């Protein structure tokens, strides 16, 4: 089973669509059963409940899946994957997203001081702002770490080295319509320095991935990688709309209604009985 740790603004929405396109009703976009955004994050017990609804589950994805949380189950091999991106560009893009799409009226100087937006990539993997711990988690989980900046090549590597049955045809989704705010933040010496100071651990992690982990994947693939990427880019790329529709039907017709019932004190016991 593929376990996608979705880090904000690292091409994760495209990866999630790709998983839906590949596996249809065998894919689930998950969240903790107790609440969408409240701690604790998605857990092994949450996964057990999901598998009751999805007995042929092939992949899961979600913003509340953390690399350090053990989702292990006795009869299933889990293949963890994530994507990282240049930390300064990621943080700047995330701020622009909050302004443009979330309608947040918050100054950058205030936003960048919030813990959740500092070293966010490291935190999503390790649970804490410690790059060395994130690296240990990656090694322990044997996590595939792709690069958003080398997305096509990363997908070739993911399919070849971790998921042979993954259909990697795609169209980019959730692409920012403008990047003016992010570009200005990166170009301004003061705000760029603030981005740098807020992402020290992410910079260490990103350097480790680009200099050690990702080259290891390239070597594992072999000398035909450039040719494979060229062929991939020439191919007719499209999602499997039928599988996406089937995934959506299972997600919104079964999984999400059960989540809603589970979160209501009056109906939780009945849902727990159903999922036992």
mmCIF file of C-alpha atoms in Angstrom:
data_model
loop_
_atom_site.group_PDB
_atom_site.id
_atom_site.type_symbol
_atom_site.label_atom_id
_atom_site.label_comp_id
_atom_site.label_asym_id
_atom_site.label_seq_id
_atom_site.Cartn_x
_atom_site.Cartn_y
_atom_site.Cartn_z
ATOM 1 C CA UNK A 1 0.000 0.000 0.000
ATOM 2 C CA UNK A 2 1.293 3.461 -0.928
ATOM 3 C CA UNK A 3 1.234 6.016 1.887
ATOM 4 C CA UNK A 4 1.581 9.551 0.549
ATOM 5 C CA UNK A 5 2.746 12.166 3.057
ATOM 6 C CA UNK A 6 1.345 15.310 1.421
ATOM 7 C CA UNK A 7 3.472 18.389 2.146
ATOM 8 C CA UNK A 8 1.850 21.693 1.179
ATOM 9 C CA UNK A 9 2.950 23.377 -2.068
ATOM 10 C CA UNK A 10 5.163 20.527 -3.310
ATOM 11 C CA UNK A 11 3.004 19.309 -6.229
ATOM 12 C CA UNK A 12 1.061 17.128 -3.804
ATOM 13 C CA UNK A 13 -2.362 17.801 -5.328
ATOM 14 C CA UNK A 14 -1.140 16.444 -8.654
ATOM 15 C CA UNK A 15 0.191 13.316 -6.932
ATOM 16 C CA UNK A 16 -3.139 12.775 -5.173
ATOM 17 C CA UNK A 17 -5.019 13.022 -8.457
ATOM 18 C CA UNK A 18 -2.553 10.545 -9.924
ATOM 19 C CA UNK A 19 -3.283 8.074 -7.129
ATOM 20 C CA UNK A 20 -7.027 8.464 -7.676
ATOM 21 C CA UNK A 21 -6.532 8.048 -11.419
ATOM 22 C CA UNK A 22 -4.475 4.889 -10.916
ATOM 23 C CA UNK A 23 -6.440 3.103 -8.204
ATOM 24 C CA UNK A 24 -9.963 4.536 -8.341
ATOM 25 C CA UNK A 25 -12.069 3.150 -5.450
ATOM 26 C CA UNK A 26 -8.942 1.525 -4.004
ATOM 27 C CA UNK A 27 -7.571 4.964 -3.074
ATOM 28 C CA UNK A 28 -8.663 7.077 -0.114
ATOM 29 C CA UNK A 29 -7.842 10.666 0.872
ATOM 30 C CA UNK A 30 -7.754 10.171 4.615
ATOM 31 C CA UNK A 31 -7.972 12.244 7.754
ATOM 32 C CA UNK A 32 -8.107 11.340 11.464
ATOM 33 C CA UNK A 33 -11.496 9.966 12.454
ATOM 34 C CA UNK A 34 -11.817 12.202 15.522
ATOM 35 C CA UNK A 35 -11.459 15.505 13.585
ATOM 36 C CA UNK A 36 -9.980 16.785 10.339
ATOM 37 C CA UNK A 37 -7.263 19.042 11.780
ATOM 38 C CA UNK A 38 -7.086 18.434 15.531
ATOM 39 C CA UNK A 39 -4.252 16.388 16.994
ATOM 40 C CA UNK A 40 -3.386 13.561 17.062
ATOM 41 C CA UNK A 41 -2.622 12.957 13.377
ATOM 42 C CA UNK A 42 -3.797 10.013 11.275
ATOM 43 C CA UNK A 43 -3.010 6.777 13.124
ATOM 44 C CA UNK A 44 -2.791 3.019 12.688
ATOM 45 C CA UNK A 45 -6.239 2.698 14.278
ATOM 46 C CA UNK A 46 -7.607 5.237 11.799
ATOM 47 C CA UNK A 47 -6.135 3.150 8.985
ATOM 48 C CA UNK A 48 -7.715 -0.012 10.380
ATOM 49 C CA UNK A 49 -11.137 1.659 10.175
ATOM 50 C CA UNK A 50 -10.488 2.858 6.623
ATOM 51 C CA UNK A 51 -9.531 -0.641 5.526
ATOM 52 C CA UNK A 52 -12.870 -1.935 6.781
ATOM 53 C CA UNK A 53 -14.538 0.343 4.230
ATOM 54 C CA UNK A 54 -11.852 -0.175 1.569
ATOM 55 C CA UNK A 55 -10.954 -3.901 1.764
ATOM 56 C CA UNK A 56 -8.818 -3.653 -1.414
ATOM 57 C CA UNK A 57 -7.130 -0.401 -0.408
ATOM 58 C CA UNK A 58 -4.032 0.336 -2.521
ATOM 59 C CA UNK A 59 -3.100 3.908 -1.581
ATOM 60 C CA UNK A 60 -3.843 6.650 0.938
ATOM 61 C CA UNK A 61 -2.945 10.330 0.999
ATOM 62 C CA UNK A 62 -3.536 13.263 3.302
ATOM 63 C CA UNK A 63 -2.206 16.373 4.987
ATOM 64 C CA UNK A 64 -2.630 14.682 8.373
ATOM 65 C CA UNK A 65 -0.416 11.719 7.523
ATOM 66 C CA UNK A 66 2.976 12.234 9.174
ATOM 67 C CA UNK A 67 6.072 10.244 8.330
ATOM 68 C CA UNK A 68 6.984 9.510 11.936
ATOM 69 C CA UNK A 69 3.602 8.006 12.866
ATOM 70 C CA UNK A 70 3.614 4.216 12.636
ATOM 71 C CA UNK A 71 0.701 3.055 10.495
ATOM 72 C CA UNK A 72 1.951 -0.513 10.330
ATOM 73 C CA UNK A 73 -0.467 -3.410 10.085
ATOM 74 C CA UNK A 74 0.519 -7.060 10.222
ATOM 75 C CA UNK A 75 -0.632 -8.157 6.769
ATOM 76 C CA UNK A 76 0.269 -5.129 4.655
ATOM 77 C CA UNK A 77 3.580 -3.738 3.444
ATOM 78 C CA UNK A 78 3.506 0.063 3.472
ATOM 79 C CA UNK A 79 5.502 2.088 0.939
ATOM 80 C CA UNK A 80 5.850 5.665 2.158
ATOM 81 C CA UNK A 81 6.415 8.498 -0.288
ATOM 82 C CA UNK A 82 6.602 12.277 -0.238
ATOM 83 C CA UNK A 83 7.836 15.212 -2.279
ATOM 84 C CA UNK A 84 10.001 18.095 -1.113
ATOM 85 C CA UNK A 85 10.785 21.438 -2.707
ATOM 86 C CA UNK A 86 13.167 24.354 -2.239
ATOM 87 C CA UNK A 87 12.155 25.530 1.272
ATOM 88 C CA UNK A 88 12.232 29.270 0.555
ATOM 89 C CA UNK A 89 10.069 28.935 -2.550
ATOM 90 C CA UNK A 90 7.734 26.564 -0.721
ATOM 91 C CA UNK A 91 7.211 28.933 2.198
ATOM 92 C CA UNK A 92 6.747 31.955 -0.073
ATOM 93 C CA UNK A 93 4.204 30.039 -2.183
ATOM 94 C CA UNK A 94 2.374 28.948 0.925
ATOM 95 C CA UNK A 95 2.039 32.543 2.108
ATOM 96 C CA UNK A 96 0.692 33.570 -1.295
ATOM 97 C CA UNK A 97 -1.814 30.692 -1.113
ATOM 98 C CA UNK A 98 -3.081 31.910 2.246
ATOM 99 C CA UNK A 99 -3.596 35.394 0.857
ATOM 100 C CA UNK A 100 -5.108 34.416 -2.524
ATOM 101 C CA UNK A 101 -7.123 31.279 -1.714
ATOM 102 C CA UNK A 102 -7.762 31.349 2.020
ATOM 103 C CA UNK A 103 -8.604 35.051 2.045
ATOM 104 C CA UNK A 104 -6.310 35.653 5.013
ATOM 105 C CA UNK A 105 -5.528 39.271 5.794
ATOM 106 C CA UNK A 106 -2.249 38.769 7.626
ATOM 107 C CA UNK A 107 1.065 40.558 7.194
ATOM 108 C CA UNK A 108 3.991 38.391 6.170
ATOM 109 C CA UNK A 109 6.016 39.448 9.238
ATOM 110 C CA UNK A 110 3.265 38.075 11.477
ATOM 111 C CA UNK A 111 2.585 34.954 9.402
ATOM 112 C CA UNK A 112 6.195 33.789 9.272
ATOM 113 C CA UNK A 113 6.401 33.757 13.092
ATOM 114 C CA UNK A 114 3.733 31.088 13.430
ATOM 115 C CA UNK A 115 5.292 27.742 14.327
ATOM 116 C CA UNK A 116 3.232 25.714 11.861
ATOM 117 C CA UNK A 117 4.726 27.563 8.888
ATOM 118 C CA UNK A 118 8.346 27.270 10.011
ATOM 119 C CA UNK A 119 10.308 24.204 8.837
ATOM 120 C CA UNK A 120 6.998 22.765 7.648
ATOM 121 C CA UNK A 121 8.503 20.037 5.456
ATOM 122 C CA UNK A 122 10.660 18.682 8.263
ATOM 123 C CA UNK A 123 7.732 18.775 10.684
ATOM 124 C CA UNK A 124 5.483 16.819 8.312
ATOM 125 C CA UNK A 125 8.040 14.019 8.143
ATOM 126 C CA UNK A 126 9.516 14.030 11.649
ATOM 127 C CA UNK A 127 6.764 15.627 13.729
ATOM 128 C CA UNK A 128 9.304 18.135 15.035
ATOM 129 C CA UNK A 129 11.604 20.759 13.517
ATOM 130 C CA UNK A 130 14.681 18.514 13.461
ATOM 131 C CA UNK A 131 16.190 17.697 10.075
ATOM 132 C CA UNK A 132 18.310 14.853 11.431
ATOM 133 C CA UNK A 133 15.223 13.198 12.890
ATOM 134 C CA UNK A 134 13.432 13.616 9.548
ATOM 135 C CA UNK A 135 16.371 11.917 7.820
ATOM 136 C CA UNK A 136 16.205 9.066 10.327
ATOM 137 C CA UNK A 137 12.465 8.672 9.663
ATOM 138 C CA UNK A 138 13.083 8.582 5.912
ATOM 139 C CA UNK A 139 15.719 5.902 6.295
ATOM 140 C CA UNK A 140 13.676 3.857 8.776
ATOM 141 C CA UNK A 141 10.590 3.919 6.582
ATOM 142 C CA UNK A 142 12.643 3.555 3.384
ATOM 143 C CA UNK A 143 10.561 6.500 2.233
ATOM 144 C CA UNK A 144 10.646 7.539 -1.407
ATOM 145 C CA UNK A 145 11.399 11.280 -1.534
ATOM 146 C CA UNK A 146 10.814 12.967 -4.879
ATOM 147 C CA UNK A 147 11.690 16.511 -5.893
ATOM 148 C CA UNK A 148 8.931 18.870 -7.001
ATOM 149 C CA UNK A 149 11.471 20.644 -9.221
ATOM 150 C CA UNK A 150 12.174 17.345 -11.010
ATOM 151 C CA UNK A 151 8.607 16.105 -10.982
ATOM 152 C CA UNK A 152 8.571 14.089 -14.218
ATOM 153 C CA UNK A 153 11.829 12.355 -13.395
ATOM 154 C CA UNK A 154 10.598 11.675 -9.850
ATOM 155 C CA UNK A 155 7.464 9.990 -11.185
ATOM 156 C CA UNK A 156 9.553 7.745 -13.439
ATOM 157 C CA UNK A 157 11.651 6.775 -10.418
ATOM 158 C CA UNK A 158 8.615 6.209 -8.195
ATOM 159 C CA UNK A 159 6.967 3.894 -10.694
ATOM 160 C CA UNK A 160 10.136 1.935 -11.421
ATOM 161 C CA UNK A 161 11.428 1.615 -7.870
ATOM 162 C CA UNK A 162 8.317 1.538 -5.669
ATOM 163 C CA UNK A 163 5.025 1.135 -7.548
ATOM 164 C CA UNK A 164 5.108 -0.757 -10.833
ATOM 165 C CA UNK A 165 1.317 -0.630 -11.178
ATOM 166 C CA UNK A 166 1.129 3.157 -10.769
ATOM 167 C CA UNK A 167 -0.242 4.964 -13.829
ATOM 168 C CA UNK A 168 1.864 8.142 -13.960
ATOM 169 C CA UNK A 169 -0.061 9.951 -16.704
ATOM 170 C CA UNK A 170 -1.141 13.328 -15.364
ATOM 171 C CA UNK A 171 -2.182 16.924 -15.836
ATOM 172 C CA UNK A 172 -0.999 19.445 -13.275
ATOM 173 C CA UNK A 173 -3.671 20.554 -10.827
ATOM 174 C CA UNK A 174 -3.916 23.320 -8.222
ATOM 175 C CA UNK A 175 -1.331 25.447 -10.031
ATOM 176 C CA UNK A 176 -1.108 29.023 -8.740
ATOM 177 C CA UNK A 177 -2.632 31.528 -11.142
ATOM 178 C CA UNK A 178 -0.146 34.167 -10.041
ATOM 179 C CA UNK A 179 3.136 34.204 -8.134
ATOM 180 C CA UNK A 180 3.648 37.935 -7.633
ATOM 181 C CA UNK A 181 3.641 37.896 -3.837
ATOM 182 C CA UNK A 182 5.954 34.889 -3.598
ATOM 183 C CA UNK A 183 8.333 36.342 -6.190
ATOM 184 C CA UNK A 184 8.501 39.642 -4.328
ATOM 185 C CA UNK A 185 9.202 37.915 -1.016
ATOM 186 C CA UNK A 186 12.106 36.007 -2.555
ATOM 187 C CA UNK A 187 13.511 39.080 -4.308
ATOM 188 C CA UNK A 188 13.451 41.304 -1.228
ATOM 189 C CA UNK A 189 16.598 40.902 0.886
ATOM 190 C CA UNK A 190 14.799 41.397 4.216
ATOM 191 C CA UNK A 191 11.925 38.978 3.600
ATOM 192 C CA UNK A 192 14.206 36.412 1.969
ATOM 193 C CA UNK A 193 16.347 36.460 5.101
ATOM 194 C CA UNK A 194 13.222 35.941 7.207
ATOM 195 C CA UNK A 195 12.283 32.950 5.039
ATOM 196 C CA UNK A 196 15.800 31.575 5.475
ATOM 197 C CA UNK A 197 15.742 31.992 9.258
ATOM 198 C CA UNK A 198 12.327 30.294 9.478
ATOM 199 C CA UNK A 199 13.423 27.264 7.454
ATOM 200 C CA UNK A 200 16.859 26.334 8.740
ATOM 201 C CA UNK A 201 15.941 22.685 9.333
ATOM 202 C CA UNK A 202 14.099 22.427 6.026
ATOM 203 C CA UNK A 203 17.208 23.733 4.263
ATOM 204 C CA UNK A 204 19.310 21.010 5.900
ATOM 205 C CA UNK A 205 16.763 18.351 4.942
ATOM 206 C CA UNK A 206 16.440 19.631 1.371
ATOM 207 C CA UNK A 207 20.210 19.673 0.919
ATOM 208 C CA UNK A 208 20.417 16.079 2.176
ATOM 209 C CA UNK A 209 17.698 14.974 -0.242
ATOM 210 C CA UNK A 210 19.189 16.741 -3.275
ATOM 211 C CA UNK A 211 22.782 15.752 -2.562
ATOM 212 C CA UNK A 212 22.398 12.215 -1.170
ATOM 213 C CA UNK A 213 18.942 10.621 -1.232
ATOM 214 C CA UNK A 214 17.731 11.645 -4.674
ATOM 215 C CA UNK A 215 21.021 10.816 -6.458
ATOM 216 C CA UNK A 216 20.768 7.379 -4.854
ATOM 217 C CA UNK A 217 17.397 6.887 -6.568
ATOM 218 C CA UNK A 218 18.834 8.058 -9.887
ATOM 219 C CA UNK A 219 21.680 5.560 -9.620
ATOM 220 C CA UNK A 220 19.261 2.773 -8.722
ATOM 221 C CA UNK A 221 17.306 3.414 -11.923
ATOM 222 C CA UNK A 222 20.342 3.362 -14.178
ATOM 223 C CA UNK A 223 21.728 5.033 -17.262
ATOM 224 C CA UNK A 224 18.490 5.193 -19.285
ATOM 225 C CA UNK A 225 16.790 7.638 -16.939
ATOM 226 C CA UNK A 226 17.145 10.692 -19.208
ATOM 227 C CA UNK A 227 15.741 8.746 -22.163
ATOM 228 C CA UNK A 228 12.819 7.498 -20.059
ATOM 229 C CA UNK A 229 11.970 11.041 -18.986
ATOM 230 C CA UNK A 230 12.100 12.238 -22.607
ATOM 231 C CA UNK A 231 9.744 9.428 -23.682
ATOM 232 C CA UNK A 232 7.426 10.217 -20.778
ATOM 233 C CA UNK A 233 7.173 13.866 -21.785
ATOM 234 C CA UNK A 234 6.367 12.949 -25.374
ATOM 235 C CA UNK A 235 3.524 10.645 -24.361
ATOM 236 C CA UNK A 236 -0.125 11.674 -24.362
ATOM 237 C CA UNK A 237 -0.757 12.610 -20.731
ATOM 238 C CA UNK A 238 -4.237 12.368 -19.250
ATOM 239 C CA UNK A 239 -5.950 11.187 -16.090
ATOM 240 C CA UNK A 240 -8.248 8.164 -15.987
ATOM 241 C CA UNK A 241 -11.502 10.064 -15.464
ATOM 242 C CA UNK A 242 -13.480 6.896 -14.757
ATOM 243 C CA UNK A 243 -11.205 5.949 -11.871
ATOM 244 C CA UNK A 244 -11.276 9.491 -10.506
ATOM 245 C CA UNK A 245 -15.091 9.395 -10.576
ATOM 246 C CA UNK A 246 -15.144 6.002 -8.822
ATOM 247 C CA UNK A 247 -12.730 7.275 -6.202
ATOM 248 C CA UNK A 248 -14.901 10.329 -5.612
ATOM 249 C CA UNK A 249 -18.036 8.188 -5.296
ATOM 250 C CA UNK A 250 -16.489 5.970 -2.613
ATOM 251 C CA UNK A 251 -14.958 8.984 -0.849
ATOM 252 C CA UNK A 252 -18.086 11.130 -0.709
ATOM 253 C CA UNK A 253 -20.705 8.407 -0.768
ATOM 254 C CA UNK A 254 -19.324 6.147 1.970
ATOM 255 C CA UNK A 255 -16.151 7.331 3.718
ATOM 256 C CA UNK A 256 -17.012 10.953 4.452
ATOM 257 C CA UNK A 257 -20.593 10.244 5.612
ATOM 258 C CA UNK A 258 -19.205 7.665 8.054
ATOM 259 C CA UNK A 259 -16.615 10.182 9.275
ATOM 260 C CA UNK A 260 -19.395 12.673 9.926
ATOM 261 C CA UNK A 261 -21.441 10.123 11.860
ATOM 262 C CA UNK A 262 -18.387 8.977 13.823
ATOM 263 C CA UNK A 263 -17.730 12.540 14.979
ATOM 264 C CA UNK A 264 -21.205 12.882 16.462
ATOM 265 C CA UNK A 265 -21.399 11.533 20.030
ATOM 266 C CA UNK A 266 -24.888 10.137 19.458
ATOM 267 C CA UNK A 267 -23.991 8.036 16.419
ATOM 268 C CA UNK A 268 -20.351 7.130 17.168
ATOM 269 C CA UNK A 269 -21.146 3.833 18.968
ATOM 270 C CA UNK A 270 -23.107 2.567 15.961
ATOM 271 C CA UNK A 271 -20.278 3.459 13.573
ATOM 272 C CA UNK A 272 -17.708 1.826 15.873
ATOM 273 C CA UNK A 273 -19.781 -1.351 15.870
ATOM 274 C CA UNK A 274 -20.010 -1.262 12.082
ATOM 275 C CA UNK A 275 -16.250 -0.846 11.730
ATOM 276 C CA UNK A 276 -15.265 -3.505 14.257
#
